[in-house]
Amino acid sequence: MLDVKLVLLMPSGRKRKFAVKKAKLIIGRGTDCSLQIPAGTVSRHHCELTLVEDHLAVRDLGSSNGTFVNRDRIADETPLQAGDTLSVGPVHFTVVVNGEPTEIRPRKPSPKPKPVAAVANDASGSIDLDDLAAGDDLEEVDEAEASGSADPVTALSALTRPKKMNLPTPKPSAPDKA
């Protein structure tokens, strides 16, 4: 069986690594997911990873905003290879298979599609990765390097935060003189 890890490169440069321990796991916003991503742009059951012998694949589970592999939205089960980028909402994982790739580089920014749906408490689509949690189907590895803690369900740093903008207040229009 393949040794598969999902690696999240944090904005600070730190890495979070999640070892896939079971043949099937669900990524989504729901508390019953193997990897829970608490973002409004992530569906409760967003996508499913399958690992069977030497075959790794992902399929979207009918999510509103889609699952992306290397920036391409997937429609059917899609094979994953070492070095592929798996994007679920605002989170981007690099797929590491049997230790490859050995170096993970930050993603280059791309235009952000507007989310189709978002929960009321997080309409911006941004999340605080302190709430990202791994279930029994994943094991976080290298915890000390990533967070300074040995707890495998420890918090991740903030990935995105909307910036408040100070916009000018419109001036009231003068009544028409007729």
Short mmCIF file of C-alpha atoms in Angstrom, two decimals, residues 15 17 29 34 70 72 80 85 97 119 130 137 141 147 149:
data_model
loop_
_atom_site.label_atom_id
_atom_site.label_comp_id
_atom_site.label_asym_id
_atom_site.label_seq_id
_atom_site.Cartn_x
_atom_site.Cartn_y
_atom_site.Cartn_z
CA LYS A 15 3.98 22.36 7.23
CA LYS A 17 1.24 16.65 7.49
CA ARG A 29 -17.22 20.65 7.21
CA SER A 34 -12.08 12.34 8.67
CA ASN A 70 -4.15 21.15 -9.75
CA ASP A 72 -9.01 21.99 -12.30
CA LEU A 80 -4.03 11.66 -7.51
CA THR A 85 -2.51 19.92 -5.28
CA VAL A 97 3.27 9.65 -1.99
CA VAL A 119 -22.96 29.33 6.05
CA ASP A 130 -7.06 26.65 14.40
CA ASP A 137 -8.84 8.09 9.51
CA VAL A 141 2.66 13.61 11.77
CA SER A 147 2.72 23.47 15.99
CA SER A 149 2.36 20.46 20.37
#
